[in-house]
């Protein structure tokens, strides 16, 4: 092999590395732009604020930033695979391609699970509001206080609110097997459905006990 061929091979290698770097940089820029757009969309939808209102916890769940970062690193991985393919490193790109295929094949299931979860949240929120308004309309807390001696001043968490929260989480529990099925987690569907059936069967007994 003469010096000219060695020089040509080095030049070709450098060009290949430069092209791979350009591909990775372009992918990185695209990942930054798309992830930022996703983050702004989630913020516009007020995902964190809505989760905070739904959970009513002292430590509200934050999803906007984590979801933005998931999108960023997923697209960055795609850019890395593309750059490695330019370098001809098939031994590395083959398992990474298999990983990306499995991830992207699961995305439709994830979207379906998200849609079902959103429907569950809407239904649960509506049911919670209806239960609480009905109990407030019939002055449930006042009648309970008159019969038990519990006043609103001594009861920071009225029973009407507690019952409405129970109704809210029961709706979530009913939707949970559907969410698992949409995500493809069939192994969890049967146990959760059994749990839901058991809990729903307890409700008449609880009502009877409350009336007594």
XYZ file of C-alpha atoms in Angstrom, residues 15-206:
192
model
C -14.629 13.055 5.968
C -16.722 10.211 7.338
C -16.126 11.371 10.919
C -16.938 14.964 9.942
C -20.169 13.829 8.231
C -21.124 11.767 11.290
C -20.479 14.811 13.502
C -22.643 16.971 11.262
C -25.441 14.382 11.349
C -25.246 14.203 15.155
C -25.213 17.993 15.557
C -28.236 18.371 13.269
C -30.035 15.650 15.234
C -29.095 17.355 18.500
C -30.505 20.690 17.266
C -33.710 18.982 16.118
C -33.995 17.186 19.470
C -33.605 20.490 21.333
C -36.197 22.258 19.190
C -38.805 19.485 19.288
C -38.376 18.843 23.030
C -38.749 22.562 23.771
C -41.909 22.691 21.651
C -43.279 19.671 23.513
C -42.438 21.333 26.813
C -44.211 24.546 25.807
C -47.233 22.556 24.642
C -47.413 20.691 27.949
C -47.051 23.975 29.843
C -49.800 25.537 27.692
C -52.009 22.556 28.550
C -51.168 23.198 32.248
C -50.378 19.546 32.892
C -48.569 20.177 36.194
C -51.296 22.549 37.401
C -54.060 20.102 36.544
C -52.212 17.225 38.215
C -51.760 19.367 41.305
C -55.469 20.098 41.472
C -56.358 16.454 40.843
C -54.041 15.003 43.487
C -54.447 17.834 46.028
C -51.146 16.794 47.554
C -48.561 18.849 49.422
C -46.004 17.751 46.839
C -47.648 18.158 43.435
C -46.554 15.805 40.667
C -44.402 17.433 38.002
C -44.616 15.861 34.542
C -43.945 18.683 32.092
C -40.157 18.761 32.513
C -39.663 14.955 32.719
C -41.711 14.387 29.554
C -39.743 17.104 27.770
C -36.470 15.413 28.745
C -37.738 11.976 27.667
C -38.497 13.351 24.197
C -35.106 15.085 24.080
C -33.030 12.022 24.964
C -35.084 9.739 22.722
C -34.457 11.995 19.716
C -30.818 12.356 20.767
C -30.510 8.575 20.720
C -31.917 8.552 17.187
C -29.297 11.130 16.178
C -26.534 9.047 17.770
C -27.626 5.924 15.895
C -27.695 7.865 12.625
C -24.165 9.180 13.260
C -22.866 5.710 14.087
C -24.438 4.338 10.920
C -22.548 6.959 8.912
C -19.347 5.616 10.518
C -20.360 2.079 9.567
C -20.371 0.804 13.160
C -23.085 -1.788 12.607
C -22.108 -3.838 15.658
C -23.175 -0.895 17.820
C -26.121 0.352 15.750
C -27.898 -3.014 15.477
C -28.803 -3.350 19.190
C -29.578 0.368 19.380
C -31.878 0.069 16.358
C -33.611 -2.879 18.026
C -34.070 -0.767 21.160
C -35.508 2.149 19.167
C -37.863 -0.158 17.261
C -39.201 -1.592 20.505
C -39.647 1.918 21.945
C -41.393 3.325 18.876
C -43.589 0.225 18.557
C -44.772 0.832 22.140
C -45.577 4.532 21.560
C -49.069 3.824 20.090
C -49.905 1.798 23.192
C -48.590 4.602 25.365
C -50.743 7.149 23.529
C -53.776 4.897 23.907
C -53.084 4.589 27.627
C -52.756 8.358 27.927
C -56.070 8.881 26.119
C -57.842 6.410 28.430
C -56.206 8.052 31.454
C -57.421 11.475 30.316
C -60.947 10.097 29.880
C -60.718 8.551 33.354
C -59.587 11.858 34.824
C -62.438 13.754 33.153
C -65.067 11.234 34.267
C -63.654 11.036 37.804
C -63.547 14.823 38.113
C -67.146 15.154 36.915
C -68.356 12.410 39.265
C -66.514 13.981 42.192
C -68.162 17.323 41.502
C -71.614 15.768 41.134
C -71.308 13.769 44.381
C -70.120 16.778 46.340
C -72.807 19.096 44.953
C -75.531 16.549 45.694
C -74.357 16.127 49.261
C -74.085 19.890 49.721
C -77.551 20.388 48.180
C -79.096 18.041 50.723
C -77.026 19.640 53.544
C -75.453 16.287 54.284
C -72.703 17.685 56.522
C -75.112 19.866 58.495
C -77.553 17.015 59.081
C -74.678 14.755 60.081
C -73.386 17.436 62.427
C -76.807 17.926 64.008
C -77.147 14.212 64.651
C -73.579 13.575 65.788
C -72.623 16.878 67.371
C -69.831 17.519 64.868
C -69.741 21.117 63.692
C -68.056 22.515 60.593
C -65.605 24.430 62.794
C -64.343 21.235 64.372
C -64.337 19.303 61.112
C -61.850 20.697 58.595
C -62.498 17.781 56.231
C -66.281 17.454 55.832
C -67.667 14.034 55.081
C -69.154 15.287 51.804
C -65.661 16.086 50.569
C -64.324 12.721 51.765
C -67.117 10.852 49.977
C -66.564 12.854 46.778
C -62.839 11.997 46.918
C -63.695 8.320 47.414
C -65.949 8.479 44.348
C -63.104 10.140 42.403
C -60.594 7.394 43.167
C -63.157 4.633 42.642
C -63.632 5.864 39.074
C -59.857 5.757 38.607
C -59.821 2.221 39.973
C -62.536 1.169 37.517
C -60.542 2.610 34.600
C -57.229 1.137 35.774
C -57.662 -2.280 34.057
C -58.560 -0.501 30.797
C -55.426 1.642 31.079
C -53.258 -1.431 31.699
C -54.854 -3.223 28.748
C -54.211 -0.227 26.492
C -50.558 -0.213 27.604
C -50.252 -3.902 26.805
C -49.770 -4.875 30.454
C -52.205 -7.771 30.260
C -50.520 -9.536 33.174
C -51.805 -6.793 35.505
C -55.360 -6.644 34.159
C -56.736 -9.772 35.886
C -55.450 -8.956 39.412
C -56.610 -5.344 39.169
C -60.045 -6.382 37.907
C -60.319 -8.817 40.822
C -59.376 -6.018 43.227
C -61.915 -3.670 41.625
C -64.633 -6.315 41.910
C -63.847 -6.910 45.568
C -63.862 -3.193 46.396
C -67.120 -2.569 44.546
C -68.717 -5.480 46.380
C -67.840 -3.789 49.673
C -69.752 -0.605 48.821
C -73.292 -1.905 49.652
C -72.022 -3.201 53.019
C -70.418 0.165 53.761
